Tab-separated table of C-alpha atoms in Angstrom:
chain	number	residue	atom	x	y	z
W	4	UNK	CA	57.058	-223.763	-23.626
W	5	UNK	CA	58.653	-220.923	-21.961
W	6	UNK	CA	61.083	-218.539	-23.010
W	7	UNK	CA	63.946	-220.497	-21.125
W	8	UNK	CA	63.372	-222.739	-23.384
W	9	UNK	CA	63.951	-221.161	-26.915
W	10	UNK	CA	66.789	-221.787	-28.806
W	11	UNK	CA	68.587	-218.608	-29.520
W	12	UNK	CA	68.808	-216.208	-31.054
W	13	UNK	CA	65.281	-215.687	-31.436
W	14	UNK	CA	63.244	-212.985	-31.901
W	15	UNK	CA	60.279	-212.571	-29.548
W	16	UNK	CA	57.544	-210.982	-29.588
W	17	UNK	CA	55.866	-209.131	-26.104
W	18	UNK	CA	52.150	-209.537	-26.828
W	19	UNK	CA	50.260	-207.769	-24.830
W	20	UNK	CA	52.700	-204.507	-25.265
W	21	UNK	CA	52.002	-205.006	-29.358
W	22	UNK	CA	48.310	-205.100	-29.152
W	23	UNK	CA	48.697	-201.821	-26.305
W	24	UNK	CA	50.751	-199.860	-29.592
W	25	UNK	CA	48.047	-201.188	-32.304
W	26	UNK	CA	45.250	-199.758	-29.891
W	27	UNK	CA	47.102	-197.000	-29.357
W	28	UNK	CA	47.581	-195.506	-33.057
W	29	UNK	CA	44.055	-196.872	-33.806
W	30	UNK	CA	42.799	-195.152	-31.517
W	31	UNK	CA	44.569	-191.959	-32.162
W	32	UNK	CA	43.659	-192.283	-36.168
W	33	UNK	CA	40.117	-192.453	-35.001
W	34	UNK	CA	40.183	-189.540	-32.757
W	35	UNK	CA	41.530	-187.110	-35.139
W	36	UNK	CA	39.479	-188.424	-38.437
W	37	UNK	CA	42.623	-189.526	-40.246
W	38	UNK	CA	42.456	-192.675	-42.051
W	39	UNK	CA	45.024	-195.859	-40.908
W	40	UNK	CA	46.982	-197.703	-43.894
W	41	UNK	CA	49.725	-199.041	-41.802
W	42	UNK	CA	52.956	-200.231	-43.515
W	43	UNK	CA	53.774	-204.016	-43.354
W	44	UNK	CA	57.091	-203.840	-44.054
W	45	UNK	CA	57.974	-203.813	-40.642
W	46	UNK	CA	56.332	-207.239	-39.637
W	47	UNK	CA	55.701	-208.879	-42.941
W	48	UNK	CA	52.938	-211.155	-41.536
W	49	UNK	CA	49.441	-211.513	-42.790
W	50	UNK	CA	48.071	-212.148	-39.683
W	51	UNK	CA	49.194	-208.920	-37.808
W	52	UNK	CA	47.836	-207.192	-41.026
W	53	UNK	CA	44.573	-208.388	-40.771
W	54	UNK	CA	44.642	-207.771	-36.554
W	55	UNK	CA	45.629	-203.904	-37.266
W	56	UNK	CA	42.438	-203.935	-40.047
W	57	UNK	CA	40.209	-205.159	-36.976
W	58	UNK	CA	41.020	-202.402	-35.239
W	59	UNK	CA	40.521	-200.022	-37.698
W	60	UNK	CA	42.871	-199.438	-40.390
W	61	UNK	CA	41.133	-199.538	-43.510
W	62	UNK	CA	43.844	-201.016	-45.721
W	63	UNK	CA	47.822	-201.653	-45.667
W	64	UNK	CA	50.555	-200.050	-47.468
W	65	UNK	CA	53.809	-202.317	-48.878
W	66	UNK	CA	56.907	-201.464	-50.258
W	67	UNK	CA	57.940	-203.969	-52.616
W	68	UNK	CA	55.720	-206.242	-54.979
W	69	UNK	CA	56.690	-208.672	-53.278
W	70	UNK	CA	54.983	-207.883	-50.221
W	71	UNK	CA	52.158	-206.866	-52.171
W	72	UNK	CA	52.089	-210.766	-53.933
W	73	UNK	CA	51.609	-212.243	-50.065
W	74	UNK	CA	48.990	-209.856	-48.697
W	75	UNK	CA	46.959	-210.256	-51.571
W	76	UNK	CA	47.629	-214.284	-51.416
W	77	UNK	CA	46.476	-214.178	-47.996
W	78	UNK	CA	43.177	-212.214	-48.886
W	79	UNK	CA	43.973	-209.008	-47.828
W	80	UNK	CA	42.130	-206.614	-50.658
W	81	UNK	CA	43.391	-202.581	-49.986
W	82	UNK	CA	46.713	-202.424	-50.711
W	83	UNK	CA	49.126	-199.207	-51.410
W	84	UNK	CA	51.885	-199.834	-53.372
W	85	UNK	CA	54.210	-197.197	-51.512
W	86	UNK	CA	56.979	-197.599	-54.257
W	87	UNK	CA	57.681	-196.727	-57.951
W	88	UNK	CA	57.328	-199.800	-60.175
W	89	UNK	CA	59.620	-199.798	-63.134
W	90	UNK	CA	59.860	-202.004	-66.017
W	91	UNK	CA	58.006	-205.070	-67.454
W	92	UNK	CA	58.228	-207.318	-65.202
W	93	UNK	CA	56.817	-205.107	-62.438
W	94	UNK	CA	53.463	-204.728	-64.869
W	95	UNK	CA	53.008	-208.136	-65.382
W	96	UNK	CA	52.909	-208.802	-61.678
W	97	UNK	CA	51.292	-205.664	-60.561
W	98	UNK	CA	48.468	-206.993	-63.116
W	99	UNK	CA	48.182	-210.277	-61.475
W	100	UNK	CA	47.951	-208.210	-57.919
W	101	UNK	CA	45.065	-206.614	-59.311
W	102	UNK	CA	43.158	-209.744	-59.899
W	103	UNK	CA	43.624	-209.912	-56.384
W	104	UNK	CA	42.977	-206.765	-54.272
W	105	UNK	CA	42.627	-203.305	-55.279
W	106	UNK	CA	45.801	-201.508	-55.312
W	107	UNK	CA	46.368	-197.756	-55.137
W	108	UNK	CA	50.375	-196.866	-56.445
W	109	UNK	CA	52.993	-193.987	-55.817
W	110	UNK	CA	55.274	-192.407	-58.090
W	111	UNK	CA	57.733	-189.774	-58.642
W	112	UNK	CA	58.321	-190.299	-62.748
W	113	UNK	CA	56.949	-190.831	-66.269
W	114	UNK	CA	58.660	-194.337	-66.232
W	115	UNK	CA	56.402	-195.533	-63.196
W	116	UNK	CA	53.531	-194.105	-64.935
W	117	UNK	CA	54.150	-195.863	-68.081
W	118	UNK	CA	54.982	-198.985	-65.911
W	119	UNK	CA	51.819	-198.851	-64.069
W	120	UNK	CA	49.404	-197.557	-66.856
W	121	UNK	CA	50.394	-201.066	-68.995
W	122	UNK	CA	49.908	-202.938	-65.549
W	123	UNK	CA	46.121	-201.404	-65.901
W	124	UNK	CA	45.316	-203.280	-68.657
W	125	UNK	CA	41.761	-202.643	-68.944
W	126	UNK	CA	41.422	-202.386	-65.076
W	127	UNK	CA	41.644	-198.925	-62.970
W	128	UNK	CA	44.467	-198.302	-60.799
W	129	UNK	CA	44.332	-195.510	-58.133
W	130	UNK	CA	47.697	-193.320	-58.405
W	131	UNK	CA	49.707	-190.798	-56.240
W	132	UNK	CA	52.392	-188.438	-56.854
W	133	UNK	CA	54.856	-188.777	-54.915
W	134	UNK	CA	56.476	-185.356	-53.155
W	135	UNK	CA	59.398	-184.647	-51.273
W	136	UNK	CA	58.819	-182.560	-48.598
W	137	UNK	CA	62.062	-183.049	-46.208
W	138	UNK	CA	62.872	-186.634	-46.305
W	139	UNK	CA	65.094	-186.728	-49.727
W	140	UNK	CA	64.488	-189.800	-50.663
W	141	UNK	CA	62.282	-190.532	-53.141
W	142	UNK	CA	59.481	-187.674	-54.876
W	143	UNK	CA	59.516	-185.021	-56.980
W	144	UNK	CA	60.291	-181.465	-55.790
W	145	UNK	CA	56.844	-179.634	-54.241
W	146	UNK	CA	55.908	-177.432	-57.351
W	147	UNK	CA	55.139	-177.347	-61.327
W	148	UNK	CA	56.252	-181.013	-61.689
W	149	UNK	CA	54.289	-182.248	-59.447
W	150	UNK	CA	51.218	-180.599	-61.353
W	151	UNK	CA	52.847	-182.296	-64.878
W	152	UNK	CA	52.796	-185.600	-63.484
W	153	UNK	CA	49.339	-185.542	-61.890
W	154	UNK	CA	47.693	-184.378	-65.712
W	155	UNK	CA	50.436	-187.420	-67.261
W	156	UNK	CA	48.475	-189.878	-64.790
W	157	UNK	CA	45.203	-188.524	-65.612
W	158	UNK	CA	45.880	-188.495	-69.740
W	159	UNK	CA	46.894	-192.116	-68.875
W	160	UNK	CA	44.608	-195.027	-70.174
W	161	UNK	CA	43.177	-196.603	-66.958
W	162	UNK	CA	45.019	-194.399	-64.889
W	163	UNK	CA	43.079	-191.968	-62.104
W	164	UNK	CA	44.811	-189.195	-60.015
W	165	UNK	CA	44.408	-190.850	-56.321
W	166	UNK	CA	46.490	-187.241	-54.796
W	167	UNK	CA	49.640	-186.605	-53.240
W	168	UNK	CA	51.538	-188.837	-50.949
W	169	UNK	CA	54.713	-188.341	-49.043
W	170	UNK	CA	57.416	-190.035	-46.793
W	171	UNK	CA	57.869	-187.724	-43.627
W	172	UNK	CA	60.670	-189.718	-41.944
W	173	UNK	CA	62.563	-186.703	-41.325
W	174	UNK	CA	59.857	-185.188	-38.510
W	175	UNK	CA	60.206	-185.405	-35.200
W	176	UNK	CA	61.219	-182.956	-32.470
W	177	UNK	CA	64.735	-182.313	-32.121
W	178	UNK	CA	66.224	-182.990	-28.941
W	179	UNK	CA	66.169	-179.021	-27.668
W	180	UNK	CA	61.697	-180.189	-28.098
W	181	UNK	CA	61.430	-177.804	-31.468
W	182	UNK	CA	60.111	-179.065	-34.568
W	183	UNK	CA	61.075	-177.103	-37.527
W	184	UNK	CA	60.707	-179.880	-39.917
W	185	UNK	CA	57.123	-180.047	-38.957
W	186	UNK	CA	56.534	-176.388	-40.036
W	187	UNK	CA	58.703	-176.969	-42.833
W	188	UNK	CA	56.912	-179.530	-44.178
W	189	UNK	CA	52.863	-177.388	-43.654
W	190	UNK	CA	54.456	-174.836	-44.821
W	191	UNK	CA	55.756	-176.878	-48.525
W	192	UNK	CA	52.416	-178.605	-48.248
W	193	UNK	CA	50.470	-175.494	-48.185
W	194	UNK	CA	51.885	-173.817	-51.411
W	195	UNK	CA	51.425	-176.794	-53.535
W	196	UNK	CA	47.650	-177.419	-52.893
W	197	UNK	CA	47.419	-173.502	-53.623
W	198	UNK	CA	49.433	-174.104	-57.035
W	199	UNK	CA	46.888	-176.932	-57.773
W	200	UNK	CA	44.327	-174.726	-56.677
W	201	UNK	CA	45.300	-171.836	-59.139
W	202	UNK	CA	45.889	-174.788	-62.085
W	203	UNK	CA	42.161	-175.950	-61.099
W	204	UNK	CA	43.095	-179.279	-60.214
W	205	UNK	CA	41.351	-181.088	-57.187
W	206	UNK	CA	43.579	-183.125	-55.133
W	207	UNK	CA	40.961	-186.036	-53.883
W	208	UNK	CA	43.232	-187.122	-50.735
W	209	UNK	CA	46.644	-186.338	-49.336
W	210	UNK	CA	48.724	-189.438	-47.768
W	211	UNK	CA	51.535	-189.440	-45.197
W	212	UNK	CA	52.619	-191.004	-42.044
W	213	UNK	CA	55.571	-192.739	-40.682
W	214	UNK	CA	56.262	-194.038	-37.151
W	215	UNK	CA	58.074	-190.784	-35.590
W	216	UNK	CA	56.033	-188.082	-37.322
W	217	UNK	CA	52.490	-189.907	-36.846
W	218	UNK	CA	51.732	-187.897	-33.411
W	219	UNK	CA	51.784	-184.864	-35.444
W	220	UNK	CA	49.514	-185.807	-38.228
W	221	UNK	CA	46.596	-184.088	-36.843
W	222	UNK	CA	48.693	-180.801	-37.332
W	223	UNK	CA	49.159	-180.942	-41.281
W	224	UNK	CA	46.375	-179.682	-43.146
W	225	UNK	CA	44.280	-181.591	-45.181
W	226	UNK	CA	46.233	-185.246	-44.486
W	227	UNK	CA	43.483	-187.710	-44.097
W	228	UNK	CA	45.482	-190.772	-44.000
W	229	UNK	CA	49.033	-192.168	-42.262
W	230	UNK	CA	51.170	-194.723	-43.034
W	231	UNK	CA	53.517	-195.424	-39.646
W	232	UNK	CA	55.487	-198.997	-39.692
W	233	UNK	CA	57.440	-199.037	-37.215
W	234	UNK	CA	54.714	-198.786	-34.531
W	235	UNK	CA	53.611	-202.115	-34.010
W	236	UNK	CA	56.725	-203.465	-32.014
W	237	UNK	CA	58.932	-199.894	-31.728
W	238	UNK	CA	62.653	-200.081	-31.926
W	239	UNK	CA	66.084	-198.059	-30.560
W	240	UNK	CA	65.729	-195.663	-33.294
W	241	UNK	CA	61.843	-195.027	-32.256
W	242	UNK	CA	62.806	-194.904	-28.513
W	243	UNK	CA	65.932	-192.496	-29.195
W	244	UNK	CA	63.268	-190.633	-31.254
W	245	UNK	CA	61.379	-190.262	-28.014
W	246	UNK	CA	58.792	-191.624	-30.060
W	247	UNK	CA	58.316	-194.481	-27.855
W	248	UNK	CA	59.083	-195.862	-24.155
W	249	UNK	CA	61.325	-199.077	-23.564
W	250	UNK	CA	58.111	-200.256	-22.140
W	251	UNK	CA	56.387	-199.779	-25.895
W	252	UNK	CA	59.323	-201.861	-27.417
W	253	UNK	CA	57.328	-205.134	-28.295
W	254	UNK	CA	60.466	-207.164	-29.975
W	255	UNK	CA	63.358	-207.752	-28.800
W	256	UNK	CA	66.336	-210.444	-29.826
W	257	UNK	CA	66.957	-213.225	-27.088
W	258	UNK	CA	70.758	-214.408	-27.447
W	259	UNK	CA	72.833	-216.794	-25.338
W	260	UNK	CA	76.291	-215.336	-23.946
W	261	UNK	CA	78.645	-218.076	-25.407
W	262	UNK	CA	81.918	-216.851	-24.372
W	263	UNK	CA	83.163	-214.303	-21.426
W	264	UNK	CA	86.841	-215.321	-22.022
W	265	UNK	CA	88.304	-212.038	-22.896
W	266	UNK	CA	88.683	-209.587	-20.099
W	267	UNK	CA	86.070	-206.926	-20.194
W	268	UNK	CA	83.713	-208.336	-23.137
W	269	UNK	CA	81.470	-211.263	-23.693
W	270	UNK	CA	80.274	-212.779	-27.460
W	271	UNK	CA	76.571	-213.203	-27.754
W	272	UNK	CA	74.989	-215.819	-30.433
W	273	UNK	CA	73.467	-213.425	-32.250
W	274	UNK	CA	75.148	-211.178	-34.936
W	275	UNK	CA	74.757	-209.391	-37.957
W	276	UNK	CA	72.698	-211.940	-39.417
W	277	UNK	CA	70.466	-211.967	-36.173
W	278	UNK	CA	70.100	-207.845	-35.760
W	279	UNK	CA	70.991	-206.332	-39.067
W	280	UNK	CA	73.769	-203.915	-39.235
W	281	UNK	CA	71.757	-200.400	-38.805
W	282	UNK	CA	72.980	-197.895	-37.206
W	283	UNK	CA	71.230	-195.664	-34.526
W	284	UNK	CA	69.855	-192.910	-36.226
W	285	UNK	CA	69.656	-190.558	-33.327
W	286	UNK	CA	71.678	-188.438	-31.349
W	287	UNK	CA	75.591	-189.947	-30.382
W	288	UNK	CA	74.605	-193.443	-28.349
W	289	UNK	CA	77.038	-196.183	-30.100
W	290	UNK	CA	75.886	-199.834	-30.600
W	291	UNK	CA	73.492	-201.646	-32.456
W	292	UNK	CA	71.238	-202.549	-29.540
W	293	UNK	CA	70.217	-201.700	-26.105
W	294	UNK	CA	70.276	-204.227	-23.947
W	295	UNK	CA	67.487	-204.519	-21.435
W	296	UNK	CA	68.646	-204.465	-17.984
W	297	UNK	CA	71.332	-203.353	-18.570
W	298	UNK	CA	71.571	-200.001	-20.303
W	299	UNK	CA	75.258	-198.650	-20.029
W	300	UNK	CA	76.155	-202.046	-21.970
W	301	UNK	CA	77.361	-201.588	-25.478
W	302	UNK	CA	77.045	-204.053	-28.060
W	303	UNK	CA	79.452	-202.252	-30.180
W	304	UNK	CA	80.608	-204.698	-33.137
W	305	UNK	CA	79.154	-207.440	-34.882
W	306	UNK	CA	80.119	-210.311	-37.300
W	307	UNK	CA	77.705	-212.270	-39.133
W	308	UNK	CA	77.142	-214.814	-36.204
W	309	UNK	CA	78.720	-213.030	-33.183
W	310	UNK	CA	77.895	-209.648	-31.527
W	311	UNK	CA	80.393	-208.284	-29.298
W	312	UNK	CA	79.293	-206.518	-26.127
W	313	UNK	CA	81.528	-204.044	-23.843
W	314	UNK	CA	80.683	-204.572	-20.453
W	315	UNK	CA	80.618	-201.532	-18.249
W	316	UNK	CA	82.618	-201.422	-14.840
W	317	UNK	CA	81.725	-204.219	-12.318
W	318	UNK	CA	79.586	-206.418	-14.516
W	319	UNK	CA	79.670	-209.507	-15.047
W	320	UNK	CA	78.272	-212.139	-17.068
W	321	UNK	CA	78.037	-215.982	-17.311
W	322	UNK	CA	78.704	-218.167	-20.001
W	323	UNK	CA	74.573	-219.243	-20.856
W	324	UNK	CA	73.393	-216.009	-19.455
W	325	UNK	CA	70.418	-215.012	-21.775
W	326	UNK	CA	70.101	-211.600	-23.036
W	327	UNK	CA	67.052	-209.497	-24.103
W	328	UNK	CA	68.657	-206.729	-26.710
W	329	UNK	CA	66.100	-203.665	-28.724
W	330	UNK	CA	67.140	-203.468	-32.184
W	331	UNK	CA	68.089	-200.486	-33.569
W	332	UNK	CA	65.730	-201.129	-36.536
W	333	UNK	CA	63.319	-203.798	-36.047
W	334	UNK	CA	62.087	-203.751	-40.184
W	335	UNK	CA	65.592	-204.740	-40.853
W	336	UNK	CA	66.027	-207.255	-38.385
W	337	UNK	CA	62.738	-208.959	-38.795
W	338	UNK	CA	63.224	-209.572	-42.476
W	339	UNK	CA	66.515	-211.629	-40.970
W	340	UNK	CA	64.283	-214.408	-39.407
W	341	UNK	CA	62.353	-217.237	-40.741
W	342	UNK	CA	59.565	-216.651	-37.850
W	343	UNK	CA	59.153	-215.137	-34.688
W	344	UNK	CA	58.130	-216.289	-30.929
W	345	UNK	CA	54.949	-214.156	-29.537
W	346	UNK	CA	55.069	-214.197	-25.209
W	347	UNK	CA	53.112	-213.200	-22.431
W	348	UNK	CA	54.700	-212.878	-19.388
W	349	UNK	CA	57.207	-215.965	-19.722
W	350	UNK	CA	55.087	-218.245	-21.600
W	351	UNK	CA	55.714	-218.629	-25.631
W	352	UNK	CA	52.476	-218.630	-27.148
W	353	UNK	CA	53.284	-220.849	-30.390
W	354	UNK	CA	55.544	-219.076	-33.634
W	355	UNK	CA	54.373	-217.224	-36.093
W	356	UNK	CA	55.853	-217.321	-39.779
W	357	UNK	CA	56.927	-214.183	-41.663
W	358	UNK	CA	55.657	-214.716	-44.928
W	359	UNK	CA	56.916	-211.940	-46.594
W	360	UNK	CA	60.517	-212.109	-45.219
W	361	UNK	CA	62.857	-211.539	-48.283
W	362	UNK	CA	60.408	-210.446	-50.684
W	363	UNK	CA	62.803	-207.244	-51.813
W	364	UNK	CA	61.434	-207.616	-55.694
C-alpha cells in the first residue's frame, strides 16, 4: 500500500526520521553518562518502547497507571511511575504492577506516600520526591519539605528513598538565545542537595528530562537520568521551541480537502477529534498545525470532524487534495487514534496499534 492509498485522516508515521531522533538522544545520553528513561506517553506503544530500550534506555517512565498496566502486560520490567497515585484503588493496581515489573514512583505528598506504601505490601518500591523547580505543576517547593517527605518515605514500611525527580518543561532558550530558566533551575537544584547535605541525607540519584530541556542535561549537576517524550516523532511546539527541525518531525496527520466552496478557505477531514485542540505554546504563530508545504497556511479553527484552513494569497486547493499537517502536540493527538501508519518514502509499512491510547486512570 502506499500513502495515496490511506483513508484519511490518518496519522503517519516517517520511519526512518523516528529511528534518526531515537539514535539521536541515545546517543547523546550515552555521550554525556546520563541515564535514558524515556516517557511513553507520547507514543503509547509497546513496541517503540522496547526499540528505544535497544538502543539504550534502560527503562521507561509513564504517567498514568494505566500506561503502566500495558507496558508491564507487554513485558516491559523498569517502569517509573512519573505521577502521584492517590487512593485505594491506585494501590491495588500499583500492587498488581509490581507482580509485573519493578516500578520506581514520584510524589509531592503524604497522601501518595500512604497510597504507595499500602501498594508495597510486603514488596519494595523505589520512591522520588517530587520538586518544583520552574515548571509549576506538580512538586513540592525546593527546601525543608522536601527533606520531611524524603525521612516520611524512608519511615515508610517497604518504602526506600529512590532521590529527587523533577519536570523541567519550562527550559529552553528564549527566543533573544538566553536561558535563564536553565540557571534558575542549577541554581534551586544546588541549594537543596546542600540542605540535604547539612541534614546528612544522601540523595542516591537525581531525575529530570523533558523533550525541550534534554540538550541541556549535561549542564545540571549531578542529573544522571532524563525523561524527554516528545522526542521520538517531535511536534509544532518542539519545532517552535527550536528544539527540533521540520525535517525531525516524524508524525504528521494526512487529511483529505473535502470542500473549497467558500471563497478563501477549504475544510479538511480531520478536526478536533483528529489533532486535539492544543494550542501552540510558543511565541505568537496562530493555528493548530503547520502544514507542510505550505507554511503561511493557517489552520485556524476546528470542530470535532472539520478543521478549517485560511489559505494565503494565490493558493489554491482542490477538492481531494491531500494534506500533510505537524501537530501542535503530538502526545495529545496520538492518544486520539486507534493506530497509526509507519512510511518510508511513499510506501506504508503495515499499522501499528496504540495500546495504551485512553488509558488516563
Amino acid at each position: 500500500m502506499r500513502l495515496d492509498d490511506l483513508e484519511t485522516p490518518a496519522m503517519i508515521i516517517d520511519v526512518d526520521v523516528m529511528e534518526d531522533n531515537l539514535r539521536r538522544m541515545a546517543a547523546y545520553s550515552g555521550r554525556h553518562g546520563i541515564a535514558l528513561r524515556p516517557h511513553i506517553k507520547t507514543h503509547k506503544m509497546p513496541r517503540l518502547a522496547r526499540r528505544q530500550l535497544d538502543l539504550g534506555a534502560h527503562g521507561i517512565t509513564v504517567a498514568k497507571l494505566g500506561e503502566a498496566e500495558v507496558m508491564s502486560e507487554a513485558g516491559l520490567e523498569d517502569l517509573m511511575l512519573a505521577y502521584p497515585p492517590i487512593g485505594e484503588a491506585k494501590a491495588r493496581r500499583l500492587r498488581a504492577v509490581l507482580e509485573r515489573a519493578r516500578v520506581s514512583v514520584s510524589l509531592d505528598s503524604e497522601e501518595a506516600v500512604a497510597t504507595t506504601g499500602r501498594a508495597a505490601d510486603g514488596a519494595r518500591i523505589p520512591v522520588f520526591v517530587e520538586i518544583d523547580l520552574g515548571a509549576r505543576r506538580c512538586g513540592v517547593p525546593p527546601g525543608p519539605e522536601a527533606v520531611r517527605l524524603a525521612r516520611l518515605i524512608e519511615a515508610t514500611p517497604g518504602l526506600d528513598f529512590e532521590g529527587l525527580m523533577f519536570y523541567p518543561g519550562h527550559v529552553h532558550p528564549d527566543f533573544d538565545g538566553n536561558n535563564n530558566t536553565l540557571e534558575n533551575l542549577v541554581d534551586e537544584l544546588q541549594r537543596l542537595l546542600e540542605l540535604f547535605a547539612a541534614e546528612k541525607f544522601p540523595v542516591p540519584r537525581i531525575s529530570g528530562g523533558s523533550t525541550p530541556s534534554a540538550p541541556y542535561c549535561h549542564l545540571i549537576p549531578g542529573l544522571d537520568e532524563m525523561r524527554p517524550g516528545t522526542y521520538i516523532f517531535n511536534d509544532r511546539n518542539t519545532l517552535e521551541w527550536k528544539s527540533c527541525t521540520e525535517k525531525q518531525c516524524a508524525a504528521s496527520l494526512l487529511v483529505t480537502v473535502i470542500s473549497n466552496a467558500v471563497p478563501g478557505r477549504v475544510i479538511v477531514d480531520g478536526g478536533s477529534k483528529t489533532f486535539s485542540s492544543d494550542p501552540l505554546g510558543p511565541g505568537t504563530r496562530k493555528g493548530h498545525g503547520l502544514v507542510r508545504g505550505y507554511p503561511e497556511m493557517i489552520l485556524f479553527f476546528m470542530n470535532e470532524e472539520h478543521g478549517f484552513l485560511e489559505l494565503p494569497p494565490g493558493v489554491r486547493l482542490k477538492v481531494g487534495q491531500r494534506l500533510r499537517v505537524i501537530p501542535n502536540h503530538i502526545c495529545g493527538a496520538v492518544n486520539l487514534h486507534d493506530v497509526v501508519f509507519p512510511y518510508r518514502g511513499q510506501e506504508v509499512l503495515g499499522e501499528w496499534t496504540i495500546e495504551a491510547r485512553g488509558r488516563i486512570r
